[in-house]
PDB file of C-alpha atoms (C1' of nucleotides) in Angstrom:
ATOM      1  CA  UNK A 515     -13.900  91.364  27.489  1.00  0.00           C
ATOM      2  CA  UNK A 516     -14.518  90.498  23.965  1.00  0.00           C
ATOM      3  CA  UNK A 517     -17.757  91.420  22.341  1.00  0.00           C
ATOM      4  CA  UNK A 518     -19.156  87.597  21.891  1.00  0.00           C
ATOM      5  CA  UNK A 519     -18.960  87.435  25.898  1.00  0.00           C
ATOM      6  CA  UNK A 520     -20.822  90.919  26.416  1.00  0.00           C
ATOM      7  CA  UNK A 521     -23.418  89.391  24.150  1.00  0.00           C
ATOM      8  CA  UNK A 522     -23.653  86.698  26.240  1.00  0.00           C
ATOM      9  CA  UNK A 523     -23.488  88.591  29.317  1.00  0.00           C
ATOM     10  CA  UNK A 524     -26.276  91.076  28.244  1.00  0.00           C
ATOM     11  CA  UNK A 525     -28.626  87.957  27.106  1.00  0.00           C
ATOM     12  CA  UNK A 526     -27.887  86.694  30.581  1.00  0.00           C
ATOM     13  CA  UNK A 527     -28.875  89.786  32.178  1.00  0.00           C
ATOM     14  CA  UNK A 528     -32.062  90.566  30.267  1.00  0.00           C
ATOM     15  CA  UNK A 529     -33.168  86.748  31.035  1.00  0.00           C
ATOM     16  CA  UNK A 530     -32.927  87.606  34.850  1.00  0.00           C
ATOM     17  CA  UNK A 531     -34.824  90.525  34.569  1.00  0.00           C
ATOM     18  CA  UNK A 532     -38.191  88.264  32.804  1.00  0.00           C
ATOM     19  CA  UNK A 533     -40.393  88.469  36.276  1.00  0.00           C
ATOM     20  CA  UNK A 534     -41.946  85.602  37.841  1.00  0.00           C
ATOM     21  CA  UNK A 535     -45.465  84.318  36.587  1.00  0.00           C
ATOM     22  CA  UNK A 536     -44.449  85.874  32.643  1.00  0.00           C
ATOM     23  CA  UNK A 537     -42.650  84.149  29.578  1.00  0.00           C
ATOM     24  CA  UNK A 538     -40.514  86.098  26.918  1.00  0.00           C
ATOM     25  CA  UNK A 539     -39.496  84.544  23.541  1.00  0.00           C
ATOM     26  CA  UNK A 540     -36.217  84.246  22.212  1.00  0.00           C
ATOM     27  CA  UNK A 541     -36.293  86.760  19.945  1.00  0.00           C
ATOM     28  CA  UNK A 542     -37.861  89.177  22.744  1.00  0.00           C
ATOM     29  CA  UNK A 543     -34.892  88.693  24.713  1.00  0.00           C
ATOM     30  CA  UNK A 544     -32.558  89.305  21.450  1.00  0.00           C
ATOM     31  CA  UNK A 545     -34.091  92.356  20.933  1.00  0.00           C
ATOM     32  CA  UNK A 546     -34.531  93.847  24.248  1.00  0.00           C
ATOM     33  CA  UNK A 547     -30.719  92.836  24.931  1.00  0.00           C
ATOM     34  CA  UNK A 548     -29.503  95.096  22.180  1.00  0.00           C
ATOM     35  CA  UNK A 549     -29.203  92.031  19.650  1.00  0.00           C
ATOM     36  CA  UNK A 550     -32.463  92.479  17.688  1.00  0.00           C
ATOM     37  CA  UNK A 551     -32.785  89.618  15.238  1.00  0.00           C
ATOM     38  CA  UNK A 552     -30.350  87.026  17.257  1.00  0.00           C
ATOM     39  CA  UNK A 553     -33.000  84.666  18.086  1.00  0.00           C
ATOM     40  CA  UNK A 554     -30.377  81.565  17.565  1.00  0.00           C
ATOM     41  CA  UNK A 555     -27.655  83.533  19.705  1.00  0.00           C
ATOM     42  CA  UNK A 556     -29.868  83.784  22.814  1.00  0.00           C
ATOM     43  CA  UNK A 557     -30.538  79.811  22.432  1.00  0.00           C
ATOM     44  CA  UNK A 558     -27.031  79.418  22.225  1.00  0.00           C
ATOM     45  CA  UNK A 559     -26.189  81.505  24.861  1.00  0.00           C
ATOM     46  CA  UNK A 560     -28.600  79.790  27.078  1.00  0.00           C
ATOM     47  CA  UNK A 561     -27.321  76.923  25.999  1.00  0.00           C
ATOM     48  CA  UNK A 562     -23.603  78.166  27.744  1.00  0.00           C
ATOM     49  CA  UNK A 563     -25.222  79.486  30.952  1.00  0.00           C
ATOM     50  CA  UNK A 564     -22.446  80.205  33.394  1.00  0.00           C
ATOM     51  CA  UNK A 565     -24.216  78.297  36.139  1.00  0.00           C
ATOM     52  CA  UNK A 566     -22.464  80.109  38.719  1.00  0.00           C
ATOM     53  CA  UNK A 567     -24.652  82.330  41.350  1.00  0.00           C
ATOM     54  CA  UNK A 568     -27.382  84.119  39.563  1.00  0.00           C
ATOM     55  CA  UNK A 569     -29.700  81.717  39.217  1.00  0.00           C
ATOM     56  CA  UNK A 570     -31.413  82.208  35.746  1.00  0.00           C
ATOM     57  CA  UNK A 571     -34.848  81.767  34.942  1.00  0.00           C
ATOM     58  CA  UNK A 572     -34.144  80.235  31.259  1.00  0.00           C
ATOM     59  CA  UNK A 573     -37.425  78.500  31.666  1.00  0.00           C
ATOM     60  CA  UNK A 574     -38.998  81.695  31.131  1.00  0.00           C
ATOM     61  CA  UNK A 575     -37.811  81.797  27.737  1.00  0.00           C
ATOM     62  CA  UNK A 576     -39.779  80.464  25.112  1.00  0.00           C
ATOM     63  CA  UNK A 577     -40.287  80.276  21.170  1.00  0.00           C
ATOM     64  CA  UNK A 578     -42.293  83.081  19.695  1.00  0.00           C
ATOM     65  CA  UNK A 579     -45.175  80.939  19.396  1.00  0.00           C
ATOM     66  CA  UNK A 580     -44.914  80.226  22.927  1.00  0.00           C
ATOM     67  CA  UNK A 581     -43.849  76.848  22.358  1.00  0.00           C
ATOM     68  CA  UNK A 582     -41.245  75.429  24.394  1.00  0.00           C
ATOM     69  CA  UNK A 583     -37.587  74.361  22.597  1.00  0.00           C
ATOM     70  CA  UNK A 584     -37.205  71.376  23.754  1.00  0.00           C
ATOM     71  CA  UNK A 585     -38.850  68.176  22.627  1.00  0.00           C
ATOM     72  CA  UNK A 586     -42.416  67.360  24.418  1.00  0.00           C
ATOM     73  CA  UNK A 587     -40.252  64.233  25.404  1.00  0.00           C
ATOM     74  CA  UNK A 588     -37.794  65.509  26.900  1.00  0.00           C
ATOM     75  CA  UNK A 589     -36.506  65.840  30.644  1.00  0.00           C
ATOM     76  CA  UNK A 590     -35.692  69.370  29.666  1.00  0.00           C
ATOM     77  CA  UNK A 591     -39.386  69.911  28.704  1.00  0.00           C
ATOM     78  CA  UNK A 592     -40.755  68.425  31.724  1.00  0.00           C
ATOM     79  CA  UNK A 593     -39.007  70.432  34.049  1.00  0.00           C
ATOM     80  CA  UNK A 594     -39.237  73.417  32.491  1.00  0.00           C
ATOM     81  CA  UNK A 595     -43.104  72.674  32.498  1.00  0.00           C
ATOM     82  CA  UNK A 596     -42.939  72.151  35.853  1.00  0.00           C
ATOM     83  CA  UNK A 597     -40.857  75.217  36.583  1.00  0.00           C
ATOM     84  CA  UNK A 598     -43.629  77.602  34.510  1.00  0.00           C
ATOM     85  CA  UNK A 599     -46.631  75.802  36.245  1.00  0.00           C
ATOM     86  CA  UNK A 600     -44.821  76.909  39.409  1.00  0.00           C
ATOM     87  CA  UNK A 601     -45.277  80.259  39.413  1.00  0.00           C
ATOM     88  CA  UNK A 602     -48.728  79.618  37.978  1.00  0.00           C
ATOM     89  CA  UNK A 603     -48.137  79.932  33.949  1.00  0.00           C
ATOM     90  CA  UNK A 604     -50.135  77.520  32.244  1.00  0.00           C
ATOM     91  CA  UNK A 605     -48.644  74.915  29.846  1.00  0.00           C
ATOM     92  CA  UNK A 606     -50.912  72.787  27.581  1.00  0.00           C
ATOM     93  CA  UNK A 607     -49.173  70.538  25.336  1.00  0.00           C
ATOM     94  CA  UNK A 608     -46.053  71.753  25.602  1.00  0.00           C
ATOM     95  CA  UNK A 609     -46.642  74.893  25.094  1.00  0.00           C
ATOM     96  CA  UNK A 610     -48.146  78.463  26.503  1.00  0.00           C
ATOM     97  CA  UNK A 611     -50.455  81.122  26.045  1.00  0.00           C
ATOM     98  CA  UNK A 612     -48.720  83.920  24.967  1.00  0.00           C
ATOM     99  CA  UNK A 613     -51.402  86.211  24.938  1.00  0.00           C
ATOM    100  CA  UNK A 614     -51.828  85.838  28.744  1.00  0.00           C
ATOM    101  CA  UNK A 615     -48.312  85.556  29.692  1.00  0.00           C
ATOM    102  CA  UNK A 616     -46.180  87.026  27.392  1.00  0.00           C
ATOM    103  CA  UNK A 617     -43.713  89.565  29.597  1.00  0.00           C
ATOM    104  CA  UNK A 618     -44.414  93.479  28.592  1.00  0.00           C
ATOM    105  CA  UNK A 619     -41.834  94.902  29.831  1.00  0.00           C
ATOM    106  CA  UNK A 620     -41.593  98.326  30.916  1.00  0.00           C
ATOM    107  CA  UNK A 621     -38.980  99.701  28.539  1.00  0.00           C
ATOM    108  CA  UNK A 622     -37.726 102.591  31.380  1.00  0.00           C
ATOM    109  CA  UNK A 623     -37.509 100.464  34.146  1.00  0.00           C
ATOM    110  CA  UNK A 624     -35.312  98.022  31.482  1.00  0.00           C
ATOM    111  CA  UNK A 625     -33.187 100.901  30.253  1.00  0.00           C
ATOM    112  CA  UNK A 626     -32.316 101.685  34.183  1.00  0.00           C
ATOM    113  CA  UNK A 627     -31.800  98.027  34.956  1.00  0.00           C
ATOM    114  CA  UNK A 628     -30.009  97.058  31.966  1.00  0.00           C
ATOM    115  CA  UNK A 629     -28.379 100.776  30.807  1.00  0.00           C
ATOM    116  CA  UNK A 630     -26.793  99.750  27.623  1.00  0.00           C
TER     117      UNK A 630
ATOM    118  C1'  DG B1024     -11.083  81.801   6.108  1.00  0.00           C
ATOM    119  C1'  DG B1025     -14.496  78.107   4.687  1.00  0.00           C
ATOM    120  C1'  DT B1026     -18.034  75.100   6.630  1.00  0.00           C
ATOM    121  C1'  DG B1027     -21.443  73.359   9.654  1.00  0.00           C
ATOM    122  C1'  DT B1028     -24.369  74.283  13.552  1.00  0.00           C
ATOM    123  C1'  DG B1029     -27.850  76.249  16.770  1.00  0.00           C
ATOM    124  C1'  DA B1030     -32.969  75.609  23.386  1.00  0.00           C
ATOM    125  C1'  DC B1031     -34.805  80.595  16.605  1.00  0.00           C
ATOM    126  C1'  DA B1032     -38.093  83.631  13.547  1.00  0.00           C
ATOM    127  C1'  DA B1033     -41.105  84.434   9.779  1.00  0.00           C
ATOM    128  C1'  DC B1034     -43.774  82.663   6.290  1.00  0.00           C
ATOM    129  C1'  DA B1035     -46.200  79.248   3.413  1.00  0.00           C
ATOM    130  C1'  DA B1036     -49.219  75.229   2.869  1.00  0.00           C
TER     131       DA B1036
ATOM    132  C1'  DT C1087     -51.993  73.446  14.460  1.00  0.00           C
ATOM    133  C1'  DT C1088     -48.128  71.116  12.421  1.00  0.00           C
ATOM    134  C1'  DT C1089     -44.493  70.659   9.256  1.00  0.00           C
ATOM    135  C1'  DG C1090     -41.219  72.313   5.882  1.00  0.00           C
ATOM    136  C1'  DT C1091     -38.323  76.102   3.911  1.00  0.00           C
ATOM    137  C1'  DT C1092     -35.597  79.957   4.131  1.00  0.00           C
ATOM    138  C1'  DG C1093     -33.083  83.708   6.298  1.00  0.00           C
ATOM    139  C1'  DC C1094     -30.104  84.948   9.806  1.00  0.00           C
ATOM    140  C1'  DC C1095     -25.475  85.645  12.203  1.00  0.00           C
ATOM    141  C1'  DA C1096     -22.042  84.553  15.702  1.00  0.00           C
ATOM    142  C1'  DC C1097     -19.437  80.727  17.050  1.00  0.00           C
ATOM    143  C1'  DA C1098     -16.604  76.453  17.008  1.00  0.00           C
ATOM    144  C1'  DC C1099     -13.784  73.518  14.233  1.00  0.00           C
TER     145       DC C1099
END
DNA sequence: GGTGTGACAACAA
DNA sequence: TTTGTTGCCACAC
């Protein structure tokens, strides 16, 4: 296992953990998987998702200004939209309230889950 | 090993 | 709020 794939792997994991209803921006997830200022890593690493059984809520991942990545245009866009409105997080023009949704994430509970 | 790239972040207008 | 600039660092060629 080289370290690029942990990386990966430990983006992965902290993504799953993001509970339904709450968003967490990229750099959020860098950070809280042990990769603090790897924004552009956890985009590409979503962008590589392993689409094999755990199903991973990459929707819940957005800028830090709650934005989402993707162009308003986009299919990607709409469905994430769709996704977040789901589980009842609000998206206006492309983008969410942070200050309502943003995860906080109990930092025990993630060292137990996660245990770096 | 140099170069370009990326589902970004922070900051400035 | 939106757009542009810069910094960042691992990865793919």
């Amino acid at each position: 296992m080289t370290k690029s794939e942990q990386s990966y792997q430990q983006i992965w994991q902290t993504v799953r953990l993001i509970p339904q209803g709450c968003v967490a921006s990229y750099g959020q997830i860098a950070d809280l998987a042990g990769l603090p200022g790897r924004a552009r890593l956890v985009g590409k690493a979503l962008g590589k998702l392993p689409d094999n059984q755990q199903p991973i809520p990459w929707y819940r991942v957005l800028r830090s200004n709650g934005q989402i990545a993707f162009d308003k245009h986009s299919e990607q866009a709409k469905t994430q939209t769709g996704l977040l409105q789901q589980e009842n997080v609000v998206v206006l023009n492309n983008r969410v309230k942070l200050k309502q949704f943003q995860w906080q994430p109990d930092l025990s509970e993630l060292l137990f889950k996660l245990s770096f």
